[in-house]
Structures are given as C-alpha cells and as structure tokens.
C-alpha cells in the first residue's frame, strides 16, 4: 500500500521558476527508523546580469524527524565574463548526522542525534578554447574550501581542493 505522500507547487514566468514541496515519508531509512517530513523550496533565474549571460539558483531543504531537524541551503551562480569565459560559484551549508551515522538504533529505542553543520564554497572559471560546429572544447579550474564544525576538526581538519578539467560537449 502507499504509505508516503507529497505535494509540489510551481511557478514559472519567463526565465524564472520557483517551487515548494513537502512530503511525508514513512520509514525512508532502514538504519534510522522513523518517519520524515521533507520540505524543499527553490528559485532559479536564467537571463542577464549587467548585460551578461547569467544563471542563479537558491535552494533550501529540510528533513524533520522525531529527534532532529536537518536543514540545507544552496546558492549557485554563473556569469558570462566575456565571449569565451564564464565564472561560477557554489555555496552550500548542510546539517548532517555525521557522528554515529550508520549505526542502527536498538529496536524500539531512539536517541537524540549530534547534528554537524558542514559548509563548502567553490569559485571557478571555465574558458571555451574551441567551437567547431555543434561541438565545444572547454578548460577550467576551481577551488573549494570547506567549513568543518568544531566537533569534527580533529578528524577532518580544514580541507580544501583544487580541480583542473577539460570538457568536450555539444552546444545547445
């Protein structure tokens, strides 16, 4: 039988669209018994900023369980800097049950969870090297820094990463 349900509302106008959804999920995780109320909301815009091609997404999500509530936030954006170059950024902040995650509760028992807020910020650039017909070749790089909560510093420190990439694709 159907034991979970959800509803979503959307709004679209020009290059902007928004959505809100809520769902009641019955026992979605075998390792963590219990129901979850999941809520999401987002707004996206594709168009121009300062006369340059751009796109932005702002999103929020929440899992509300019996013993904890986990929130997540996301902002990402791209901006055409010149004819062949695009800058991009992504910022995330998410509450996670990291300490003790994956351990099963004894049957019929639950306990409060330790929630850790983990964040990441990525800044990058992509450059179009070649466009031949409907094919394109891009190279790019980005750097990401991560926010580690105090209770996880001993295990994870303050990580960061650098990515260099090449991408062959089709032009839309």
mmCIF file of C-alpha atoms in Angstrom:
data_model
loop_
_atom_site.group_PDB
_atom_site.id
_atom_site.type_symbol
_atom_site.label_atom_id
_atom_site.label_comp_id
_atom_site.label_asym_id
_atom_site.label_seq_id
_atom_site.Cartn_x
_atom_site.Cartn_y
_atom_site.Cartn_z
ATOM 1 C CA UNK A 1 0.000 0.000 0.000
ATOM 2 C CA UNK A 2 1.010 3.615 -0.485
ATOM 3 C CA UNK A 3 2.449 4.803 2.831
ATOM 4 C CA UNK A 4 4.116 8.107 1.858
ATOM 5 C CA UNK A 5 2.802 11.202 0.084
ATOM 6 C CA UNK A 6 3.987 14.571 -1.184
ATOM 7 C CA UNK A 7 2.773 17.761 -2.869
ATOM 8 C CA UNK A 8 4.558 20.333 -5.009
ATOM 9 C CA UNK A 9 3.614 23.775 -6.254
ATOM 10 C CA UNK A 10 5.466 25.525 -9.109
ATOM 11 C CA UNK A 11 5.524 28.985 -10.611
ATOM 12 C CA UNK A 12 7.181 29.816 -13.949
ATOM 13 C CA UNK A 13 7.471 33.221 -15.614
ATOM 14 C CA UNK A 14 9.977 33.987 -18.339
ATOM 15 C CA UNK A 15 13.433 32.896 -17.221
ATOM 16 C CA UNK A 16 12.373 32.492 -13.576
ATOM 17 C CA UNK A 17 10.831 29.490 -11.905
ATOM 18 C CA UNK A 18 10.154 28.597 -8.290
ATOM 19 C CA UNK A 19 8.896 25.533 -6.470
ATOM 20 C CA UNK A 20 7.872 24.477 -2.978
ATOM 21 C CA UNK A 21 7.288 20.871 -1.960
ATOM 22 C CA UNK A 22 6.517 18.896 1.162
ATOM 23 C CA UNK A 23 6.376 15.173 1.675
ATOM 24 C CA UNK A 24 5.650 12.759 4.494
ATOM 25 C CA UNK A 25 7.970 9.741 4.105
ATOM 26 C CA UNK A 26 7.212 6.579 6.035
ATOM 27 C CA UNK A 27 10.407 4.857 7.310
ATOM 28 C CA UNK A 28 12.712 6.070 4.461
ATOM 29 C CA UNK A 29 15.965 4.839 6.063
ATOM 30 C CA UNK A 30 16.480 1.296 7.350
ATOM 31 C CA UNK A 31 19.384 2.350 9.608
ATOM 32 C CA UNK A 32 17.368 5.161 11.222
ATOM 33 C CA UNK A 33 13.797 4.046 11.967
ATOM 34 C CA UNK A 34 11.114 6.720 11.930
ATOM 35 C CA UNK A 35 9.148 8.908 9.599
ATOM 36 C CA UNK A 36 10.485 12.087 7.955
ATOM 37 C CA UNK A 37 8.722 15.242 6.848
ATOM 38 C CA UNK A 38 10.787 16.609 3.936
ATOM 39 C CA UNK A 39 10.355 20.199 2.747
ATOM 40 C CA UNK A 40 12.095 21.854 -0.221
ATOM 41 C CA UNK A 41 11.946 25.278 -1.839
ATOM 42 C CA UNK A 42 13.943 26.774 -4.690
ATOM 43 C CA UNK A 43 14.034 29.665 -7.097
ATOM 44 C CA UNK A 44 16.016 29.745 -10.349
ATOM 45 C CA UNK A 45 16.652 32.521 -12.827
ATOM 46 C CA UNK A 46 18.308 32.363 -16.241
ATOM 47 C CA UNK A 47 18.861 35.652 -18.040
ATOM 48 C CA UNK A 48 21.304 38.527 -17.902
ATOM 49 C CA UNK A 49 23.074 40.481 -15.163
ATOM 50 C CA UNK A 50 24.909 43.657 -16.166
ATOM 51 C CA UNK A 51 24.183 42.687 -19.803
ATOM 52 C CA UNK A 52 25.957 39.319 -19.463
ATOM 53 C CA UNK A 53 24.505 35.813 -19.598
ATOM 54 C CA UNK A 54 23.849 34.500 -16.101
ATOM 55 C CA UNK A 55 22.039 31.862 -14.089
ATOM 56 C CA UNK A 56 21.350 31.636 -10.360
ATOM 57 C CA UNK A 57 19.736 29.028 -8.138
ATOM 58 C CA UNK A 58 18.818 29.434 -4.477
ATOM 59 C CA UNK A 59 17.540 26.299 -2.739
ATOM 60 C CA UNK A 60 16.515 25.129 0.730
ATOM 61 C CA UNK A 61 15.692 21.711 2.082
ATOM 62 C CA UNK A 62 14.723 20.311 5.460
ATOM 63 C CA UNK A 63 14.333 16.820 6.895
ATOM 64 C CA UNK A 64 12.251 16.906 10.069
ATOM 65 C CA UNK A 65 12.472 13.691 12.091
ATOM 66 C CA UNK A 66 11.307 12.698 15.553
ATOM 67 C CA UNK A 67 14.599 13.569 17.296
ATOM 68 C CA UNK A 68 16.215 16.112 14.981
ATOM 69 C CA UNK A 69 15.767 18.604 12.176
ATOM 70 C CA UNK A 70 18.377 18.892 9.416
ATOM 71 C CA UNK A 71 18.461 21.984 7.168
ATOM 72 C CA UNK A 72 20.387 22.547 3.936
ATOM 73 C CA UNK A 73 20.995 25.717 1.902
ATOM 74 C CA UNK A 74 22.474 26.140 -1.569
ATOM 75 C CA UNK A 75 23.316 29.142 -3.746
ATOM 76 C CA UNK A 76 24.983 28.673 -7.121
ATOM 77 C CA UNK A 77 25.522 31.105 -9.954
ATOM 78 C CA UNK A 78 27.252 31.508 -13.300
ATOM 79 C CA UNK A 79 28.155 34.747 -15.034
ATOM 80 C CA UNK A 80 29.478 35.215 -18.555
ATOM 81 C CA UNK A 81 32.586 37.325 -18.071
ATOM 82 C CA UNK A 82 33.400 37.763 -21.773
ATOM 83 C CA UNK A 83 32.621 35.961 -25.027
ATOM 84 C CA UNK A 84 34.531 32.753 -24.165
ATOM 85 C CA UNK A 85 34.806 32.904 -20.361
ATOM 86 C CA UNK A 86 32.357 32.021 -17.601
ATOM 87 C CA UNK A 87 32.806 32.425 -13.863
ATOM 88 C CA UNK A 88 30.876 30.292 -11.412
ATOM 89 C CA UNK A 89 30.349 29.857 -7.681
ATOM 90 C CA UNK A 90 28.550 27.437 -5.398
ATOM 91 C CA UNK A 91 27.962 27.846 -1.653
ATOM 92 C CA UNK A 92 26.444 25.071 0.455
ATOM 93 C CA UNK A 93 25.611 24.632 4.126
ATOM 94 C CA UNK A 94 24.069 21.374 5.328
ATOM 95 C CA UNK A 95 23.226 19.888 8.713
ATOM 96 C CA UNK A 96 24.299 16.248 8.886
ATOM 97 C CA UNK A 97 24.135 13.461 11.432
ATOM 98 C CA UNK A 98 27.805 12.528 10.980
ATOM 99 C CA UNK A 99 28.902 11.372 14.442
ATOM 100 C CA UNK A 100 27.394 7.939 14.897
ATOM 101 C CA UNK A 101 25.813 7.907 11.435
ATOM 102 C CA UNK A 102 25.059 4.483 10.067
ATOM 103 C CA UNK A 103 24.635 2.835 13.445
ATOM 104 C CA UNK A 104 21.250 1.258 13.949
ATOM 105 C CA UNK A 105 19.059 2.126 16.913
ATOM 106 C CA UNK A 106 18.126 -0.779 19.168
ATOM 107 C CA UNK A 107 14.594 -1.968 18.345
ATOM 108 C CA UNK A 108 12.029 0.332 19.945
ATOM 109 C CA UNK A 109 14.604 2.916 21.086
ATOM 110 C CA UNK A 110 15.792 6.224 19.697
ATOM 111 C CA UNK A 111 18.198 8.870 20.963
ATOM 112 C CA UNK A 112 18.886 12.494 20.029
ATOM 113 C CA UNK A 113 21.424 12.908 17.217
ATOM 114 C CA UNK A 114 24.505 15.134 17.188
ATOM 115 C CA UNK A 115 23.968 17.424 14.207
ATOM 116 C CA UNK A 116 27.014 18.949 12.496
ATOM 117 C CA UNK A 117 26.770 21.861 10.041
ATOM 118 C CA UNK A 118 29.160 21.348 7.131
ATOM 119 C CA UNK A 119 29.771 24.048 4.520
ATOM 120 C CA UNK A 120 31.541 24.417 1.190
ATOM 121 C CA UNK A 121 32.361 27.346 -1.089
ATOM 122 C CA UNK A 122 33.554 26.815 -4.666
ATOM 123 C CA UNK A 123 34.788 29.532 -7.036
ATOM 124 C CA UNK A 124 35.748 28.692 -10.599
ATOM 125 C CA UNK A 125 36.305 29.706 -14.196
ATOM 126 C CA UNK A 126 35.620 27.910 -17.493
ATOM 127 C CA UNK A 127 37.143 29.013 -20.808
ATOM 128 C CA UNK A 128 35.925 27.997 -24.268
ATOM 129 C CA UNK A 129 39.019 27.012 -26.282
ATOM 130 C CA UNK A 130 37.368 25.760 -29.441
ATOM 131 C CA UNK A 131 33.955 25.658 -31.039
ATOM 132 C CA UNK A 132 33.545 23.558 -34.196
ATOM 133 C CA UNK A 133 30.013 23.237 -35.485
ATOM 134 C CA UNK A 134 27.908 22.000 -32.579
ATOM 135 C CA UNK A 135 30.959 20.784 -30.612
ATOM 136 C CA UNK A 136 32.836 22.755 -27.994
ATOM 137 C CA UNK A 137 36.058 22.221 -26.034
ATOM 138 C CA UNK A 138 36.416 23.971 -22.674
ATOM 139 C CA UNK A 139 39.061 24.009 -19.957
ATOM 140 C CA UNK A 140 38.581 25.272 -16.446
ATOM 141 C CA UNK A 141 39.609 25.328 -12.835
ATOM 142 C CA UNK A 142 38.027 25.849 -9.462
ATOM 143 C CA UNK A 143 38.981 25.960 -5.815
ATOM 144 C CA UNK A 144 36.787 24.784 -2.930
ATOM 145 C CA UNK A 145 37.093 25.491 0.756
ATOM 146 C CA UNK A 146 35.146 23.590 3.391
ATOM 147 C CA UNK A 147 33.798 24.667 6.770
ATOM 148 C CA UNK A 148 34.348 21.975 9.385
ATOM 149 C CA UNK A 149 32.356 22.072 12.634
ATOM 150 C CA UNK A 150 34.409 22.108 15.838
ATOM 151 C CA UNK A 151 33.384 18.567 16.826
ATOM 152 C CA UNK A 152 34.899 17.226 13.579
ATOM 153 C CA UNK A 153 38.103 19.310 13.346
ATOM 154 C CA UNK A 154 40.304 16.578 14.848
ATOM 155 C CA UNK A 155 39.125 14.066 12.220
ATOM 156 C CA UNK A 156 38.815 16.305 9.129
ATOM 157 C CA UNK A 157 40.873 19.451 9.743
ATOM 158 C CA UNK A 158 40.160 22.327 7.341
ATOM 159 C CA UNK A 159 40.085 20.683 3.902
ATOM 160 C CA UNK A 160 40.237 22.423 0.541
ATOM 161 C CA UNK A 161 40.601 21.236 -3.030
ATOM 162 C CA UNK A 162 41.630 22.423 -6.487
ATOM 163 C CA UNK A 163 40.190 20.986 -9.701
ATOM 164 C CA UNK A 164 41.535 21.371 -13.240
ATOM 165 C CA UNK A 165 39.372 19.975 -16.024
ATOM 166 C CA UNK A 166 38.690 19.709 -19.718
ATOM 167 C CA UNK A 167 35.224 19.252 -21.202
ATOM 168 C CA UNK A 168 34.108 18.277 -24.703
ATOM 169 C CA UNK A 169 30.401 18.829 -25.306
ATOM 170 C CA UNK A 170 27.602 19.809 -27.631
ATOM 171 C CA UNK A 171 26.375 23.404 -27.980
ATOM 172 C CA UNK A 172 22.645 23.796 -27.442
#
